Coordinates of C-alpha atoms in Angstrom, one line a residue:
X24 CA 48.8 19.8 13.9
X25 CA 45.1 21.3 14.4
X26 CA 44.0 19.2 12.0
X27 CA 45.5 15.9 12.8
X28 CA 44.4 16.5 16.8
X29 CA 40.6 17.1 15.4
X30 CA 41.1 14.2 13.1
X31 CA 41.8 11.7 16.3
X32 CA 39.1 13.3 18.5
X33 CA 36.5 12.2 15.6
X34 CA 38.0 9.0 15.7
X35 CA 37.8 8.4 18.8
X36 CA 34.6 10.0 19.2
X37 CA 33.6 6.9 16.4
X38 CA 35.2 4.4 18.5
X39 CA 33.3 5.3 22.1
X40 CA 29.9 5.7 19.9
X41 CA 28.7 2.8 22.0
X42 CA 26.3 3.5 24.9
X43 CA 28.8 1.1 26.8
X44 CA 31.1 3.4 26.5
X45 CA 29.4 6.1 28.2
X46 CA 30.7 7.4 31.4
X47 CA 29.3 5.7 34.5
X48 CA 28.0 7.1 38.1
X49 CA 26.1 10.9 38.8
X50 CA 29.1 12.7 38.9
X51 CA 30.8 10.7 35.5
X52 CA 27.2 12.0 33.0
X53 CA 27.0 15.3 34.8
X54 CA 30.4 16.0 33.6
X55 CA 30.6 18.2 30.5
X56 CA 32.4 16.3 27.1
X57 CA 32.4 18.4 23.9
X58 CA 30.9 14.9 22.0
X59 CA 27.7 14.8 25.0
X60 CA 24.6 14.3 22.5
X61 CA 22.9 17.9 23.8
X62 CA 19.2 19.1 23.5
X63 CA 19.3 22.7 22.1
X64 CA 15.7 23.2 21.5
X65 CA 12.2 20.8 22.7
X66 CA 8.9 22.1 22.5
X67 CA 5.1 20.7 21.8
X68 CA 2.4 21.7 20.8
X69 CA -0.9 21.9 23.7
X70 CA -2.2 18.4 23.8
X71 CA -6.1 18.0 22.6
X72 CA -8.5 15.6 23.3
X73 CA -9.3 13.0 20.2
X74 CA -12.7 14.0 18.6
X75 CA -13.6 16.7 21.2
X76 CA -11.0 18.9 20.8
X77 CA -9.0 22.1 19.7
X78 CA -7.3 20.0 17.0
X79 CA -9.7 17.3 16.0
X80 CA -10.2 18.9 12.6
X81 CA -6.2 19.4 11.8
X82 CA -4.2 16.5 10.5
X83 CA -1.1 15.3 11.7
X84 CA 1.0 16.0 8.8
X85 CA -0.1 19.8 9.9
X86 CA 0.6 19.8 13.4
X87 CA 3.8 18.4 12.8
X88 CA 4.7 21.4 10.4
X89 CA 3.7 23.6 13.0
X90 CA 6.1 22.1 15.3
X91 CA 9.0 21.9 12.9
X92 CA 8.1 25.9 12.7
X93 CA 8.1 26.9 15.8
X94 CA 11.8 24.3 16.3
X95 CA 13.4 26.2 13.5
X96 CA 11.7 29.9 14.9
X97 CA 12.5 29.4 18.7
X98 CA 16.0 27.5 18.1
X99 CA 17.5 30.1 15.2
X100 CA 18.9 27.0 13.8
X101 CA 19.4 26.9 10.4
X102 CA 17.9 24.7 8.8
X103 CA 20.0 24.0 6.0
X104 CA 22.4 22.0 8.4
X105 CA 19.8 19.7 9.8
X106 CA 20.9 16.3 8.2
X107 CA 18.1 14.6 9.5
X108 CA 14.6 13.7 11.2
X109 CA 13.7 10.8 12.5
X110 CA 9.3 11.0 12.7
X111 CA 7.8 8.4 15.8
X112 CA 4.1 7.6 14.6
X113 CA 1.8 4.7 15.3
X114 CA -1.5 4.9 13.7
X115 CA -1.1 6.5 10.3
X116 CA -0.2 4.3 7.2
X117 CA 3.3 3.6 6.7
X118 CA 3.7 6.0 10.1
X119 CA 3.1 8.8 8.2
X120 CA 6.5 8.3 6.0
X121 CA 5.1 10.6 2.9
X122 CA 3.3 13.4 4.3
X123 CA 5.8 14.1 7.3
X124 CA 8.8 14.2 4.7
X125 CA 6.2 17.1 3.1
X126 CA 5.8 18.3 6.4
X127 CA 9.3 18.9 7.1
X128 CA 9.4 21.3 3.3
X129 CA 6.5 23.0 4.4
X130 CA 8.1 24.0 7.9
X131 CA 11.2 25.3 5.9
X132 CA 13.7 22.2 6.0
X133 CA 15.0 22.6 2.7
X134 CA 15.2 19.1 0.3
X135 CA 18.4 18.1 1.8
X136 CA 17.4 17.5 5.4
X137 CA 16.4 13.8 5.2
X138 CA 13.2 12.7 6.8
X139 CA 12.3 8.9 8.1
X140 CA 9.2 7.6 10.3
X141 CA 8.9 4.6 13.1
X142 CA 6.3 3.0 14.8
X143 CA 7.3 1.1 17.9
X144 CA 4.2 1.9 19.4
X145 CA 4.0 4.1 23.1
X146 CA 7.5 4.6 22.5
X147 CA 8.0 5.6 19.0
X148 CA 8.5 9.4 20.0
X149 CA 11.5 8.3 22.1
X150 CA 13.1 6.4 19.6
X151 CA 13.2 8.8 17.3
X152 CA 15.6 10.9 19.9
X153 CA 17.2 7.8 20.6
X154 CA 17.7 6.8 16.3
X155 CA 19.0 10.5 16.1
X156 CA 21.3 10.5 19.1
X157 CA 22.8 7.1 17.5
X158 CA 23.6 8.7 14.3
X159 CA 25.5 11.6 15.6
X160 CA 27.5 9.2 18.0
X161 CA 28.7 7.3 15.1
X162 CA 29.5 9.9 12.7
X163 CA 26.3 9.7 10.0
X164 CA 25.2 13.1 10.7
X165 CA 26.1 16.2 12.6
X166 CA 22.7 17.3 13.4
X167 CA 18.8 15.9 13.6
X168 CA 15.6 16.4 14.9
X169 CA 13.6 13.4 16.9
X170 CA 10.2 14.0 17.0
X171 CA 6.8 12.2 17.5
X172 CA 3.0 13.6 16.3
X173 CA -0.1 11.8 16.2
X174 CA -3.8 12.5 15.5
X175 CA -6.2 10.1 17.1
X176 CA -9.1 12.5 16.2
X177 CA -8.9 11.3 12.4
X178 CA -6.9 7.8 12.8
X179 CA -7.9 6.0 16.2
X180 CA -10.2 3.2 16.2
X181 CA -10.7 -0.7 15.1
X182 CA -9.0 -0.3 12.0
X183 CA -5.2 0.4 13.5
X184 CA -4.6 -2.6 14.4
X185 CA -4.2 -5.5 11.1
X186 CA -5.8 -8.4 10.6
X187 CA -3.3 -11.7 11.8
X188 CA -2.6 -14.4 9.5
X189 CA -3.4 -17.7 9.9
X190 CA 0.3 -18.5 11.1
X191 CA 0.1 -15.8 13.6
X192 CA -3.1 -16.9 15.3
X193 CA -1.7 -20.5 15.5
X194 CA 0.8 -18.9 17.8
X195 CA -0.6 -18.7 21.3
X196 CA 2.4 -16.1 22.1
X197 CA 2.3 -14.5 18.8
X198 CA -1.6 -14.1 19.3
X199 CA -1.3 -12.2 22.3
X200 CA 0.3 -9.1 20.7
X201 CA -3.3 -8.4 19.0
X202 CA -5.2 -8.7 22.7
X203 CA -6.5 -5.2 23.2
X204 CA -4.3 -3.4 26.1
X205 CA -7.3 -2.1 28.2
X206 CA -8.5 -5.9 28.7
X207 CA -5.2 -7.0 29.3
X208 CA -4.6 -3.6 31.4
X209 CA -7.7 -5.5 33.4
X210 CA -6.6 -8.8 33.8
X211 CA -3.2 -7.2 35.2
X212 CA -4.9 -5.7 37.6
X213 CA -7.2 -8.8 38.5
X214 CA -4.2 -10.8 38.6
X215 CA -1.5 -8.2 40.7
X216 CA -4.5 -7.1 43.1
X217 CA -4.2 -3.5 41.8
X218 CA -7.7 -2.7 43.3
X219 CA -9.6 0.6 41.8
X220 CA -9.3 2.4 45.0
X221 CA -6.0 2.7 44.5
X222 CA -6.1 2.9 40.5
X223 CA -8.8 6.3 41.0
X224 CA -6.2 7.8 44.2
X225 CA -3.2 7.3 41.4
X226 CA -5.7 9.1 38.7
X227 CA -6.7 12.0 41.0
X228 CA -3.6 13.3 41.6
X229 CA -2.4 12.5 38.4
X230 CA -5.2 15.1 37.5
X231 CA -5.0 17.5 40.1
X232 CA -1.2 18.3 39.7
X233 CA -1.7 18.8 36.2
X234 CA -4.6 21.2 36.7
X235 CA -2.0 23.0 39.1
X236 CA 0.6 23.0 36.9
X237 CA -1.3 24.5 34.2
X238 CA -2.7 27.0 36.7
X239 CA 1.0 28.0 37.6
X240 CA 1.8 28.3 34.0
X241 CA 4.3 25.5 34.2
X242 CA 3.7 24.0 30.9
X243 CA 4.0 27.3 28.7
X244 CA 7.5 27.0 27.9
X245 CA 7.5 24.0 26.5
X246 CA 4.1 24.8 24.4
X247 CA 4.4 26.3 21.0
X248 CA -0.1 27.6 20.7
X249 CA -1.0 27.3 17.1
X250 CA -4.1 28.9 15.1
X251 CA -6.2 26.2 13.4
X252 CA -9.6 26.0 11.9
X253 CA -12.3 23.8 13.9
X254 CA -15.9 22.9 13.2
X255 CA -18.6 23.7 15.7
X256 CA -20.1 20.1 16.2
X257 CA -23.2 22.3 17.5
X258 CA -23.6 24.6 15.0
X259 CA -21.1 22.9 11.9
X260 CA -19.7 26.9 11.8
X261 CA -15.9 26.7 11.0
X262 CA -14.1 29.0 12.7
X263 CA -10.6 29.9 13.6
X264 CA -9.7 29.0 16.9
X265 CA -6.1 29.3 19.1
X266 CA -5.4 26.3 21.0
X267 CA -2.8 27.7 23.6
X268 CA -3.1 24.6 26.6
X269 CA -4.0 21.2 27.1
X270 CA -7.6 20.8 27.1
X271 CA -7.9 17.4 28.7
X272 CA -7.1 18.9 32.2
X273 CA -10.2 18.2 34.4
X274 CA -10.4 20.7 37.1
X275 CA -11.1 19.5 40.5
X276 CA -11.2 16.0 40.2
X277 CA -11.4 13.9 43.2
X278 CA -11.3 10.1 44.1
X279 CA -15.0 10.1 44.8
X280 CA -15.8 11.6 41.4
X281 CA -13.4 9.1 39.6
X282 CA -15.7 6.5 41.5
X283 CA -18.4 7.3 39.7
X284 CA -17.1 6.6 36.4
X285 CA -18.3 2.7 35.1
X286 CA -15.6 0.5 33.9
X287 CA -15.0 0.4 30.2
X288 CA -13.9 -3.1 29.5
X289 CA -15.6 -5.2 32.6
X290 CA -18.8 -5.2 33.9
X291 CA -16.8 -5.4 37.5
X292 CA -13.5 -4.5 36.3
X293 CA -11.7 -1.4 37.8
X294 CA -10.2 0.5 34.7
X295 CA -12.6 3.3 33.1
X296 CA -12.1 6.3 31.1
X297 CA -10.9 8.2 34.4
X298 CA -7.8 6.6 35.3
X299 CA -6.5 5.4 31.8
X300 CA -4.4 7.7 29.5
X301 CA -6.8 10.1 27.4
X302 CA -6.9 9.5 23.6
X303 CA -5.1 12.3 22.2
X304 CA -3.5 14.9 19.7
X305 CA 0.0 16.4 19.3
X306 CA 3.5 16.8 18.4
X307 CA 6.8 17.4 20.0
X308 CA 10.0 17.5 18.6
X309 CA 13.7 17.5 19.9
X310 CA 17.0 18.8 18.3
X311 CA 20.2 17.3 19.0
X312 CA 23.4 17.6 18.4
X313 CA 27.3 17.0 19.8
X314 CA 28.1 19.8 22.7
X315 CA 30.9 21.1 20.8
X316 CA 28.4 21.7 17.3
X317 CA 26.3 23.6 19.9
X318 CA 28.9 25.8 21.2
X319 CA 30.2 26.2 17.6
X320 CA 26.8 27.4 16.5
X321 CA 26.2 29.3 19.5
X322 CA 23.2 27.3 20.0
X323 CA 21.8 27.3 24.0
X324 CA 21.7 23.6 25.6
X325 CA 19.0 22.7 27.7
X326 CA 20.1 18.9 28.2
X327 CA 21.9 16.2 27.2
X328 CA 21.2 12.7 26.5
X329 CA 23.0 10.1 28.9
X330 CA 21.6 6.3 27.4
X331 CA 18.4 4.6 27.0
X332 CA 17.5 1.3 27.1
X333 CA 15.1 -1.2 25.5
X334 CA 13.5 -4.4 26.3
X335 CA 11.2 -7.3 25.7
X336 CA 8.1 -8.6 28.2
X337 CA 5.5 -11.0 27.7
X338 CA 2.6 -9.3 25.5
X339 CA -0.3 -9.9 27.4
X340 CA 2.2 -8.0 30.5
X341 CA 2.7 -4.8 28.7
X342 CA 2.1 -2.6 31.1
X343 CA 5.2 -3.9 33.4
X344 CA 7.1 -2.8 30.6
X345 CA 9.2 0.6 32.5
X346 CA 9.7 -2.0 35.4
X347 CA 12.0 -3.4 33.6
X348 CA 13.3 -1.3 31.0
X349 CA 14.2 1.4 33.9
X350 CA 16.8 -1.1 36.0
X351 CA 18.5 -1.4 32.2
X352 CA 18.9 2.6 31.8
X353 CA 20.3 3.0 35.4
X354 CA 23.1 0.3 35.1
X355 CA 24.0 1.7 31.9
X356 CA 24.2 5.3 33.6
X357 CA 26.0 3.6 36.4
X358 CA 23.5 5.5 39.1
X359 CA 20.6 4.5 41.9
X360 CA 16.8 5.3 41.3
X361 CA 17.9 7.3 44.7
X362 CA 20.5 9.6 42.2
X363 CA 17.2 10.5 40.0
X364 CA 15.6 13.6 40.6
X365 CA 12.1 13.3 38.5
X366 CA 10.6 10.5 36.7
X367 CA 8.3 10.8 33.5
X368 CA 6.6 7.5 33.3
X369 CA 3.7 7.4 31.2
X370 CA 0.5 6.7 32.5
X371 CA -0.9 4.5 29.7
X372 CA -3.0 3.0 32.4
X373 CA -3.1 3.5 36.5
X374 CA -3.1 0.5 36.7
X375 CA 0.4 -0.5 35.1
X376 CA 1.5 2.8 36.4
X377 CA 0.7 1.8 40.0
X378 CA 2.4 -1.3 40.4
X379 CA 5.9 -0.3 38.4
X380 CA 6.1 2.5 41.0
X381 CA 6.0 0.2 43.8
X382 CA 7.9 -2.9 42.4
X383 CA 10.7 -0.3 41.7
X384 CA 10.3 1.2 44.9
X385 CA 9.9 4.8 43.2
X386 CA 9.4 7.8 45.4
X387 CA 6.2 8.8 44.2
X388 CA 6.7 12.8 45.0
X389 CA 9.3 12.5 42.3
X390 CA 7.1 10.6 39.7
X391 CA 5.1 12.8 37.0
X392 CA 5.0 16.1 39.5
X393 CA 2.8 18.3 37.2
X394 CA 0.8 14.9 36.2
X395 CA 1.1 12.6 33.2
X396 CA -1.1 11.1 30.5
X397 CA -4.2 10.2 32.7
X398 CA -4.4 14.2 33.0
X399 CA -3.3 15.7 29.8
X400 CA -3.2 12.6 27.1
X401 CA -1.1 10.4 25.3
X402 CA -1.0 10.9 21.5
X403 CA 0.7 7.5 21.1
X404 CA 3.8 8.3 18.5
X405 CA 4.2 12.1 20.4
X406 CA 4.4 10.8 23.9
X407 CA 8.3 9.3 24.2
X408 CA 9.5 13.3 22.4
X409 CA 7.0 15.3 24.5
X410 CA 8.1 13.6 27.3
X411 CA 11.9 15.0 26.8
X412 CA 10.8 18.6 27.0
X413 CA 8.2 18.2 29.9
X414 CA 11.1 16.7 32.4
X415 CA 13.8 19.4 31.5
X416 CA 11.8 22.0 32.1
X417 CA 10.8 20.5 35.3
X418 CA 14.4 20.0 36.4
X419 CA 15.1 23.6 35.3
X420 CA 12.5 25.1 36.9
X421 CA 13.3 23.1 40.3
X422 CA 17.2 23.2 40.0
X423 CA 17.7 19.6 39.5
X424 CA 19.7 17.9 37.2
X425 CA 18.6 14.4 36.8
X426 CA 15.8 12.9 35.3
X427 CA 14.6 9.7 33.5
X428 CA 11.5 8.7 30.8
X429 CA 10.0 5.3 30.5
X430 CA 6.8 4.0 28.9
X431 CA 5.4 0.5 28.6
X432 CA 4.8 -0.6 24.7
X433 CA 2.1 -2.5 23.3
X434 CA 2.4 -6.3 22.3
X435 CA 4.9 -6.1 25.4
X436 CA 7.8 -4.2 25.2
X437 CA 9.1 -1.1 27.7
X438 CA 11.7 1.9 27.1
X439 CA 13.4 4.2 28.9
X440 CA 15.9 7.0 28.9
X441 CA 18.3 9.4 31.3
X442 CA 19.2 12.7 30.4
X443 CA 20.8 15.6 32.2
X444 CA 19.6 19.3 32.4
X445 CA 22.4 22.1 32.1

């Protein structure tokens, strides 16, 4: 009788693995359901600053290794029953597909735990959570790991992006997707009236929360420090060095400093290095499973996973992409933006960032309290995973339960997520 019971709860587990299907309203996904996709474990490691900082000498096949680590170490899973990790990457070849399987050996996955990579873009760290979560709802695996790493210290720059076809370029749509986003960041803002003053006030606290956060120690728990080698660019010494914090935290920035800053892609434009997203390194990963595998395992949930959503925006409008990716995630949840406690939207540019907070008509105390990507950086492929454990621990440490991620995408494309803390 056991059996046949268990036997019908998988099946209908299989049958409700839709995101339609998913309970609707704040009290419906606070509820607890032994098949709720739960986070058991999310961690990162510091964020660096491309070419300048603590890991601009260590690949990304080695900071994801670290990260795998310090998941296995901190969770006590084992990892022989990890089925699979899904890898979200943007700028290395083939997003990283051979070394991060090697990456995953190194870390202690044994040959068995199956490794893929993605690149959509700002977003890929999400949807690897989001490809995980999807194979647990419909039965392909028990357990996985959705995780994002990037190094733009060794990969960012002209090359990253390929050369179009003729066909492509005969496209006036199509041709879009390769206009870079920090001029089309610009013309948004030309064309939306998102002036710089209120680009550099958006920046400035984007900054100065961070560098209080940091100060308060709000970010350690979600940190994994890691021991690398780095080359003096002074001296050329090589030396050992522990990177323990985000190093792209400017302390005591202000609006007037930010004012001071020229503008990168426009002689008169209003976007500059101060109030875009830093270029970055990092990794984050995320392990999930069903609630009743965690309480099997004894495994400690942090979170669960409620729905996500995905969508589609003209390319040369990236940067509205969370305006309308969001609206999708809450009707799918069945709540308000009132019913959200904290919002992590990436700040790939103040200027998008701006104006999707006040066409959603966001409560800006609840958006990115301890800062965002302005602050701290945006390591493209980490950004959608390290965002999962920045917002739980913020609704842990504030005793809310609510909370949502979003990012825009480049060539025009936005994605969000809700998920609930324990």
């Amino acid at each position: 009788m056991a059996k046949a019971q268990q036997r019908l709860s998988q099946v209908q587990s299989h049958l409700a693995s839709s995101e339609a299907d998913i309970p609707r309203g704040r009290e419906s996904i606070l509820r607890k359901s032994p098949d709720d996709i739960v986070v058991t474990c999310a961690l990162r490691t510091p964020l660096t600053r491309g070419g300048k900082g603590g890991f601009k000498d260590t690949a990304a096949a080695d900071l994801l290794a670290h990260t795998f680590k310090s998941l296995i170490s901190r969770s006590k899973i084992d990892p022989n029953l990890v089925e699979d990790i899904s890898v979200g990457n943007v700028l290395s070849p083939g997003a990283g597909a051979t070394e991060y399987r090697a990456a995953a050996l190194v870390a202690g996955f044994p040959e068995t735990t199956a490794v893929k990579t993605l690149n959509r873009q700002c977003s890929s760290g999400l949807q690897a959570c989001v490809d995980i979560v999807h194979a647990i709802r419909c039965g392909m695996i028990d357990i996985g790991v959705g995780a994002g790493v990037e190094s733009m210290s060794t990969q960012y720059g002209p090359g990253a992006v390929s050369e179009f076809s003729e066909l492509l370029d005969s496209h006036p749509e199509a041709k879009n997707c390769k206009v870079p986003m920090g001029v089309l960041s610009e013309q948004m803002a030309s064309d939306r009236s998102i002036t710089r003053e209120r680009q550099d006030a958006f920046a400035a606290r984007s900054f100065q929360r961070a560098e209080a956060a940091q100060k308060a120690g709000k970010f350690n728990e979600e940190i994994v420090p890691m021991k690398v080698k780095w080359v003096d660019p002074k001296t050329e010494e090589e030396k050992e060095i522990l990177v323990d914090k985000d190093d792209g935290v400017r302390a005591g920035m202000t609006v007037e400093g930010l004012g001071k800053i020229k503008p990168a892609f426009k002689k008169d434009g209003s976007i500059h290095a101060g109030n875009a997203s830093q270029v970055s390194d990092g990794a984050a990963a995320v392990l999930l499973m069903k609630r009743s595998t965690a309480e099997r395992l004894g495994q400690s949930i942090l979170g669960k996973f409620v729905c996500s959503s995905v969508v589609g925006v003209k390319p040369l409008l990236m940067g509205i992409g969370p305006w309308k990716a969001i609206p999708v995630a809450l009707e799918k949840a069945g709540i308000s933006k009132e019913e959200v406690d904290v919002w992590e939207i990436n700040e790939a540019f103040a200027s998008q960032c701006v104006w999707c907070v006040k066409e959603l008509g966001l409560d800006e105390a609840k958006v990115n309290p301890n800062g965002g990507a302005i602050a701290f950086g945006h390591p493209l492929g980490c950004t959608g995973a390290r965002q999962v454990s920045t917002l739980l621990n913020e609704l842990g440490r504030t005793g809310q339960k609510v909370g949502v991620t979003s990012m825009c995408v480049g060539t025009g494309m936005g994605m969000a997520a809700v998920w609930v803390k324990e």
